[in-house]
């Protein structure tokens, strides 16, 4: 995203951009997909999360991959639509709103996921080179440590830095806000990591 673009956004336009991105982000793909596959309510499996890592705990790698792709797609759709309608400032607002929608979906009583895949999709919409780096970092940590939460925490800790390099300070600040939200949502994981009790990727239950 070009930080030299016009950064004007009226309050009505901002409200529309945020609302649309939030509603897109709040679509609970993990829950919908597992129910359609006859696996029941994903919230009653493993961690109770609606994201791809918990879908993987059902033993169905295909559904987990599909959940990951769709959660990332909705994260990208929010800022892309908002930006196309109202400009770059709306895109940044839409990125945060899409991630908040995934974390606190109106359809599920505001109890959603942790926003990693959705955040990656939003980052791809704002600065795709930065998203490629983030995906590479996540994959590297996941393959070596095999702990999803650790991968997410390391990835999000670094993301604002390369987002600044590729897209400038406004985008980097937005990415930092999204990453901070993801860290807050991982507070239980952080506690388990410190105790050495965090489960590894692919483990059921």
PDB file of C-alpha atoms in Angstrom:
ATOM      1  CA  UNK A   1       0.000   0.000   0.000  1.00  0.00           C
ATOM      2  CA  UNK A   2       1.317   3.441  -0.945  1.00  0.00           C
ATOM      3  CA  UNK A   3       1.513   5.668   2.120  1.00  0.00           C
ATOM      4  CA  UNK A   4       1.686   8.745  -0.125  1.00  0.00           C
ATOM      5  CA  UNK A   5      -1.947   8.241  -1.187  1.00  0.00           C
ATOM      6  CA  UNK A   6      -4.736  10.470   0.087  1.00  0.00           C
ATOM      7  CA  UNK A   7      -5.711   9.517   3.633  1.00  0.00           C
ATOM      8  CA  UNK A   8      -9.101  11.160   3.971  1.00  0.00           C
ATOM      9  CA  UNK A   9     -12.056   9.159   5.240  1.00  0.00           C
ATOM     10  CA  UNK A  10     -15.399  10.505   6.373  1.00  0.00           C
ATOM     11  CA  UNK A  11     -17.121   9.101   9.447  1.00  0.00           C
ATOM     12  CA  UNK A  12     -20.003   7.499   7.453  1.00  0.00           C
ATOM     13  CA  UNK A  13     -17.535   5.890   5.038  1.00  0.00           C
ATOM     14  CA  UNK A  14     -15.444   4.631   7.937  1.00  0.00           C
ATOM     15  CA  UNK A  15     -18.520   3.151   9.615  1.00  0.00           C
ATOM     16  CA  UNK A  16     -19.533   1.325   6.445  1.00  0.00           C
ATOM     17  CA  UNK A  17     -16.013   0.042   5.805  1.00  0.00           C
ATOM     18  CA  UNK A  18     -15.622  -1.220   9.366  1.00  0.00           C
ATOM     19  CA  UNK A  19     -19.075  -2.830   9.446  1.00  0.00           C
ATOM     20  CA  UNK A  20     -18.628  -4.660   6.143  1.00  0.00           C
ATOM     21  CA  UNK A  21     -15.134  -5.884   6.997  1.00  0.00           C
ATOM     22  CA  UNK A  22     -16.253  -6.970  10.465  1.00  0.00           C
ATOM     23  CA  UNK A  23     -19.189  -8.970   9.108  1.00  0.00           C
ATOM     24  CA  UNK A  24     -16.982 -10.673   6.538  1.00  0.00           C
ATOM     25  CA  UNK A  25     -14.407 -11.471   9.177  1.00  0.00           C
ATOM     26  CA  UNK A  26     -17.024 -12.896  11.511  1.00  0.00           C
ATOM     27  CA  UNK A  27     -18.022 -15.728   9.141  1.00  0.00           C
ATOM     28  CA  UNK A  28     -17.046 -18.849  11.187  1.00  0.00           C
ATOM     29  CA  UNK A  29     -15.693 -21.004   8.387  1.00  0.00           C
ATOM     30  CA  UNK A  30     -14.146 -23.582  10.711  1.00  0.00           C
ATOM     31  CA  UNK A  31     -17.480 -24.208  12.407  1.00  0.00           C
ATOM     32  CA  UNK A  32     -19.442 -24.260   9.157  1.00  0.00           C
ATOM     33  CA  UNK A  33     -17.025 -26.598   7.377  1.00  0.00           C
ATOM     34  CA  UNK A  34     -16.798 -29.140  10.186  1.00  0.00           C
ATOM     35  CA  UNK A  35     -20.563 -29.231  10.596  1.00  0.00           C
ATOM     36  CA  UNK A  36     -21.079 -29.730   6.868  1.00  0.00           C
ATOM     37  CA  UNK A  37     -18.541 -32.566   7.022  1.00  0.00           C
ATOM     38  CA  UNK A  38     -20.537 -34.245   9.774  1.00  0.00           C
ATOM     39  CA  UNK A  39     -17.926 -33.685  12.485  1.00  0.00           C
ATOM     40  CA  UNK A  40     -20.242 -31.800  14.814  1.00  0.00           C
ATOM     41  CA  UNK A  41     -19.453 -28.612  16.672  1.00  0.00           C
ATOM     42  CA  UNK A  42     -15.727 -27.803  16.476  1.00  0.00           C
ATOM     43  CA  UNK A  43     -16.119 -25.768  19.654  1.00  0.00           C
ATOM     44  CA  UNK A  44     -16.572 -29.032  21.551  1.00  0.00           C
ATOM     45  CA  UNK A  45     -13.311 -30.494  20.229  1.00  0.00           C
ATOM     46  CA  UNK A  46      -9.781 -29.871  21.474  1.00  0.00           C
ATOM     47  CA  UNK A  47      -9.243 -26.245  22.437  1.00  0.00           C
ATOM     48  CA  UNK A  48     -12.764 -25.240  21.427  1.00  0.00           C
ATOM     49  CA  UNK A  49     -11.333 -22.780  18.915  1.00  0.00           C
ATOM     50  CA  UNK A  50     -12.930 -22.309  15.483  1.00  0.00           C
ATOM     51  CA  UNK A  51      -9.609 -21.926  13.633  1.00  0.00           C
ATOM     52  CA  UNK A  52      -7.601 -24.259  11.434  1.00  0.00           C
ATOM     53  CA  UNK A  53      -5.337 -25.579  14.213  1.00  0.00           C
ATOM     54  CA  UNK A  54      -8.303 -26.932  16.132  1.00  0.00           C
ATOM     55  CA  UNK A  55      -9.933 -28.267  12.959  1.00  0.00           C
ATOM     56  CA  UNK A  56      -6.721 -30.224  12.446  1.00  0.00           C
ATOM     57  CA  UNK A  57      -7.387 -31.931  15.769  1.00  0.00           C
ATOM     58  CA  UNK A  58     -10.322 -33.693  14.115  1.00  0.00           C
ATOM     59  CA  UNK A  59      -7.737 -35.601  12.087  1.00  0.00           C
ATOM     60  CA  UNK A  60      -8.937 -34.136   8.786  1.00  0.00           C
ATOM     61  CA  UNK A  61      -6.017 -32.256   7.238  1.00  0.00           C
ATOM     62  CA  UNK A  62      -8.050 -31.269   4.186  1.00  0.00           C
ATOM     63  CA  UNK A  63     -10.688 -29.495   6.239  1.00  0.00           C
ATOM     64  CA  UNK A  64      -7.992 -27.794   8.298  1.00  0.00           C
ATOM     65  CA  UNK A  65      -6.292 -26.533   5.131  1.00  0.00           C
ATOM     66  CA  UNK A  66      -9.618 -25.326   3.734  1.00  0.00           C
ATOM     67  CA  UNK A  67     -10.379 -23.507   6.989  1.00  0.00           C
ATOM     68  CA  UNK A  68      -6.964 -21.866   6.878  1.00  0.00           C
ATOM     69  CA  UNK A  69      -7.473 -20.672   3.303  1.00  0.00           C
ATOM     70  CA  UNK A  70     -10.979 -19.354   3.897  1.00  0.00           C
ATOM     71  CA  UNK A  71     -10.039 -17.583   7.128  1.00  0.00           C
ATOM     72  CA  UNK A  72      -7.127 -15.938   5.320  1.00  0.00           C
ATOM     73  CA  UNK A  73      -9.393 -15.056   2.388  1.00  0.00           C
ATOM     74  CA  UNK A  74     -11.894 -13.259   4.585  1.00  0.00           C
ATOM     75  CA  UNK A  75      -9.032 -11.385   6.232  1.00  0.00           C
ATOM     76  CA  UNK A  76      -7.958 -10.157   2.817  1.00  0.00           C
ATOM     77  CA  UNK A  77     -11.491  -9.469   1.597  1.00  0.00           C
ATOM     78  CA  UNK A  78     -12.291  -6.992   4.363  1.00  0.00           C
ATOM     79  CA  UNK A  79      -9.512  -4.477   3.635  1.00  0.00           C
ATOM     80  CA  UNK A  80      -9.637  -5.050  -0.128  1.00  0.00           C
ATOM     81  CA  UNK A  81     -13.349  -4.245  -0.323  1.00  0.00           C
ATOM     82  CA  UNK A  82     -13.083  -1.330   2.095  1.00  0.00           C
ATOM     83  CA  UNK A  83     -10.093   0.039   0.222  1.00  0.00           C
ATOM     84  CA  UNK A  84     -11.755  -0.304  -3.174  1.00  0.00           C
ATOM     85  CA  UNK A  85     -14.813   1.584  -1.930  1.00  0.00           C
ATOM     86  CA  UNK A  86     -13.261   4.309   0.209  1.00  0.00           C
ATOM     87  CA  UNK A  87      -9.480   4.385  -0.221  1.00  0.00           C
ATOM     88  CA  UNK A  88      -6.348   3.365   1.715  1.00  0.00           C
ATOM     89  CA  UNK A  89      -7.433   4.620   5.130  1.00  0.00           C
ATOM     90  CA  UNK A  90     -10.554   2.472   4.884  1.00  0.00           C
ATOM     91  CA  UNK A  91      -8.407  -0.507   3.924  1.00  0.00           C
ATOM     92  CA  UNK A  92      -6.419  -0.172   7.144  1.00  0.00           C
ATOM     93  CA  UNK A  93      -9.591   0.130   9.205  1.00  0.00           C
ATOM     94  CA  UNK A  94     -11.021  -2.841   7.336  1.00  0.00           C
ATOM     95  CA  UNK A  95      -7.991  -4.968   8.176  1.00  0.00           C
ATOM     96  CA  UNK A  96      -8.447  -4.437  11.911  1.00  0.00           C
ATOM     97  CA  UNK A  97     -12.218  -4.894  11.645  1.00  0.00           C
ATOM     98  CA  UNK A  98     -11.910  -8.189   9.756  1.00  0.00           C
ATOM     99  CA  UNK A  99      -9.617  -9.631  12.426  1.00  0.00           C
ATOM    100  CA  UNK A 100     -11.912  -8.401  15.195  1.00  0.00           C
ATOM    101  CA  UNK A 101     -14.794 -10.051  13.368  1.00  0.00           C
ATOM    102  CA  UNK A 102     -13.002 -13.392  13.469  1.00  0.00           C
ATOM    103  CA  UNK A 103     -12.080 -12.982  17.118  1.00  0.00           C
ATOM    104  CA  UNK A 104     -15.486 -11.713  18.241  1.00  0.00           C
ATOM    105  CA  UNK A 105     -18.096 -12.908  15.696  1.00  0.00           C
ATOM    106  CA  UNK A 106     -21.587 -11.593  16.243  1.00  0.00           C
ATOM    107  CA  UNK A 107     -23.020 -14.928  15.068  1.00  0.00           C
ATOM    108  CA  UNK A 108     -21.321 -16.890  17.874  1.00  0.00           C
ATOM    109  CA  UNK A 109     -21.950 -14.641  20.840  1.00  0.00           C
ATOM    110  CA  UNK A 110     -18.640 -12.822  20.212  1.00  0.00           C
ATOM    111  CA  UNK A 111     -16.628 -15.981  20.958  1.00  0.00           C
ATOM    112  CA  UNK A 112     -14.377 -16.659  18.005  1.00  0.00           C
ATOM    113  CA  UNK A 113     -10.838 -17.574  17.041  1.00  0.00           C
ATOM    114  CA  UNK A 114      -7.425 -16.082  17.643  1.00  0.00           C
ATOM    115  CA  UNK A 115      -7.033 -14.315  14.319  1.00  0.00           C
ATOM    116  CA  UNK A 116      -3.759 -15.711  12.976  1.00  0.00           C
ATOM    117  CA  UNK A 117      -4.934 -16.842   9.526  1.00  0.00           C
ATOM    118  CA  UNK A 118      -7.313 -13.891   9.223  1.00  0.00           C
ATOM    119  CA  UNK A 119      -4.526 -11.543  10.225  1.00  0.00           C
ATOM    120  CA  UNK A 120      -2.235 -13.076   7.606  1.00  0.00           C
ATOM    121  CA  UNK A 121      -4.885 -12.525   4.966  1.00  0.00           C
ATOM    122  CA  UNK A 122      -5.294  -8.919   6.039  1.00  0.00           C
ATOM    123  CA  UNK A 123      -1.536  -8.451   5.876  1.00  0.00           C
ATOM    124  CA  UNK A 124      -1.518  -9.896   2.360  1.00  0.00           C
ATOM    125  CA  UNK A 125      -4.077  -7.292   1.309  1.00  0.00           C
ATOM    126  CA  UNK A 126      -2.015  -4.458   2.799  1.00  0.00           C
ATOM    127  CA  UNK A 127       1.521  -5.580   1.919  1.00  0.00           C
ATOM    128  CA  UNK A 128       1.850  -8.934   0.169  1.00  0.00           C
ATOM    129  CA  UNK A 129       5.675  -9.156   0.417  1.00  0.00           C
ATOM    130  CA  UNK A 130       5.335  -8.788   4.170  1.00  0.00           C
ATOM    131  CA  UNK A 131       2.700 -11.529   4.200  1.00  0.00           C
ATOM    132  CA  UNK A 132       5.073 -13.872   2.352  1.00  0.00           C
ATOM    133  CA  UNK A 133       7.742 -13.265   4.971  1.00  0.00           C
ATOM    134  CA  UNK A 134       5.229 -13.831   7.774  1.00  0.00           C
ATOM    135  CA  UNK A 135       4.074 -17.101   6.214  1.00  0.00           C
ATOM    136  CA  UNK A 136       7.690 -18.225   5.860  1.00  0.00           C
ATOM    137  CA  UNK A 137       8.464 -17.405   9.491  1.00  0.00           C
ATOM    138  CA  UNK A 138       5.347 -19.235  10.683  1.00  0.00           C
ATOM    139  CA  UNK A 139       6.201 -22.296   8.611  1.00  0.00           C
ATOM    140  CA  UNK A 140       9.815 -22.355   9.801  1.00  0.00           C
ATOM    141  CA  UNK A 141       8.849 -22.215  13.478  1.00  0.00           C
ATOM    142  CA  UNK A 142       6.017 -24.699  12.968  1.00  0.00           C
ATOM    143  CA  UNK A 143       8.297 -27.235  11.280  1.00  0.00           C
ATOM    144  CA  UNK A 144      11.018 -26.927  13.908  1.00  0.00           C
ATOM    145  CA  UNK A 145       9.082 -26.456  17.158  1.00  0.00           C
ATOM    146  CA  UNK A 146       5.749 -27.962  16.027  1.00  0.00           C
ATOM    147  CA  UNK A 147       3.839 -25.574  18.272  1.00  0.00           C
ATOM    148  CA  UNK A 148       1.224 -23.483  16.487  1.00  0.00           C
ATOM    149  CA  UNK A 149       0.944 -20.785  19.130  1.00  0.00           C
ATOM    150  CA  UNK A 150       4.713 -20.260  19.275  1.00  0.00           C
ATOM    151  CA  UNK A 151       4.758 -19.904  15.489  1.00  0.00           C
ATOM    152  CA  UNK A 152       2.008 -17.304  15.686  1.00  0.00           C
ATOM    153  CA  UNK A 153       3.675 -15.330  18.468  1.00  0.00           C
ATOM    154  CA  UNK A 154       7.063 -15.162  16.759  1.00  0.00           C
ATOM    155  CA  UNK A 155       5.476 -14.303  13.418  1.00  0.00           C
ATOM    156  CA  UNK A 156       3.353 -11.502  14.814  1.00  0.00           C
ATOM    157  CA  UNK A 157       6.237 -10.104  16.855  1.00  0.00           C
ATOM    158  CA  UNK A 158       8.221  -9.590  13.650  1.00  0.00           C
ATOM    159  CA  UNK A 159       5.409  -8.612  11.276  1.00  0.00           C
ATOM    160  CA  UNK A 160       5.222  -4.864  12.084  1.00  0.00           C
ATOM    161  CA  UNK A 161       8.937  -4.499  11.330  1.00  0.00           C
ATOM    162  CA  UNK A 162       8.862  -5.811   7.773  1.00  0.00           C
ATOM    163  CA  UNK A 163       5.439  -4.233   7.208  1.00  0.00           C
ATOM    164  CA  UNK A 164       7.098  -0.868   7.923  1.00  0.00           C
ATOM    165  CA  UNK A 165       9.850  -1.644   5.420  1.00  0.00           C
ATOM    166  CA  UNK A 166       7.465  -2.657   2.629  1.00  0.00           C
ATOM    167  CA  UNK A 167       4.462  -0.411   3.262  1.00  0.00           C
ATOM    168  CA  UNK A 168       5.394   2.457   5.561  1.00  0.00           C
ATOM    169  CA  UNK A 169       4.456   3.617   9.068  1.00  0.00           C
ATOM    170  CA  UNK A 170       0.661   3.771   8.741  1.00  0.00           C
ATOM    171  CA  UNK A 171       0.407   0.203   7.556  1.00  0.00           C
ATOM    172  CA  UNK A 172       2.993  -0.915  10.118  1.00  0.00           C
ATOM    173  CA  UNK A 173       0.964   0.665  12.925  1.00  0.00           C
ATOM    174  CA  UNK A 174      -2.159  -1.123  11.708  1.00  0.00           C
ATOM    175  CA  UNK A 175      -0.272  -4.412  11.559  1.00  0.00           C
ATOM    176  CA  UNK A 176       1.059  -3.782  15.077  1.00  0.00           C
ATOM    177  CA  UNK A 177      -2.504  -3.299  16.352  1.00  0.00           C
ATOM    178  CA  UNK A 178      -3.620  -6.556  14.727  1.00  0.00           C
ATOM    179  CA  UNK A 179      -0.587  -8.381  16.118  1.00  0.00           C
ATOM    180  CA  UNK A 180      -1.214  -7.003  19.600  1.00  0.00           C
ATOM    181  CA  UNK A 181      -4.781  -8.309  19.425  1.00  0.00           C
ATOM    182  CA  UNK A 182      -3.467 -11.723  18.411  1.00  0.00           C
ATOM    183  CA  UNK A 183      -1.056 -11.741  21.345  1.00  0.00           C
ATOM    184  CA  UNK A 184      -3.872 -10.856  23.739  1.00  0.00           C
ATOM    185  CA  UNK A 185      -5.974 -13.706  22.353  1.00  0.00           C
ATOM    186  CA  UNK A 186      -3.041 -16.044  22.953  1.00  0.00           C
ATOM    187  CA  UNK A 187      -2.684 -15.232  26.657  1.00  0.00           C
ATOM    188  CA  UNK A 188      -3.610 -18.775  27.711  1.00  0.00           C
ATOM    189  CA  UNK A 189      -1.198 -20.235  25.179  1.00  0.00           C
ATOM    190  CA  UNK A 190       1.561 -17.989  26.506  1.00  0.00           C
ATOM    191  CA  UNK A 191       0.927 -19.256  30.030  1.00  0.00           C
ATOM    192  CA  UNK A 192       1.097 -22.878  28.818  1.00  0.00           C
ATOM    193  CA  UNK A 193       4.266 -22.177  26.832  1.00  0.00           C
ATOM    194  CA  UNK A 194       5.946 -20.808  29.944  1.00  0.00           C
ATOM    195  CA  UNK A 195       4.958 -23.980  31.794  1.00  0.00           C
ATOM    196  CA  UNK A 196       6.021 -26.261  28.932  1.00  0.00           C
ATOM    197  CA  UNK A 197       2.468 -27.566  28.584  1.00  0.00           C
ATOM    198  CA  UNK A 198       1.476 -26.275  25.146  1.00  0.00           C
ATOM    199  CA  UNK A 199       0.308 -29.076  22.803  1.00  0.00           C
ATOM    200  CA  UNK A 200       2.068 -29.707  19.515  1.00  0.00           C
ATOM    201  CA  UNK A 201       0.632 -29.409  16.020  1.00  0.00           C
ATOM    202  CA  UNK A 202      -1.443 -32.386  14.961  1.00  0.00           C
ATOM    203  CA  UNK A 203      -2.124 -33.604  18.460  1.00  0.00           C
ATOM    204  CA  UNK A 204      -5.757 -34.516  19.057  1.00  0.00           C
ATOM    205  CA  UNK A 205      -7.632 -33.366  22.138  1.00  0.00           C
TER     206      UNK A 205
END
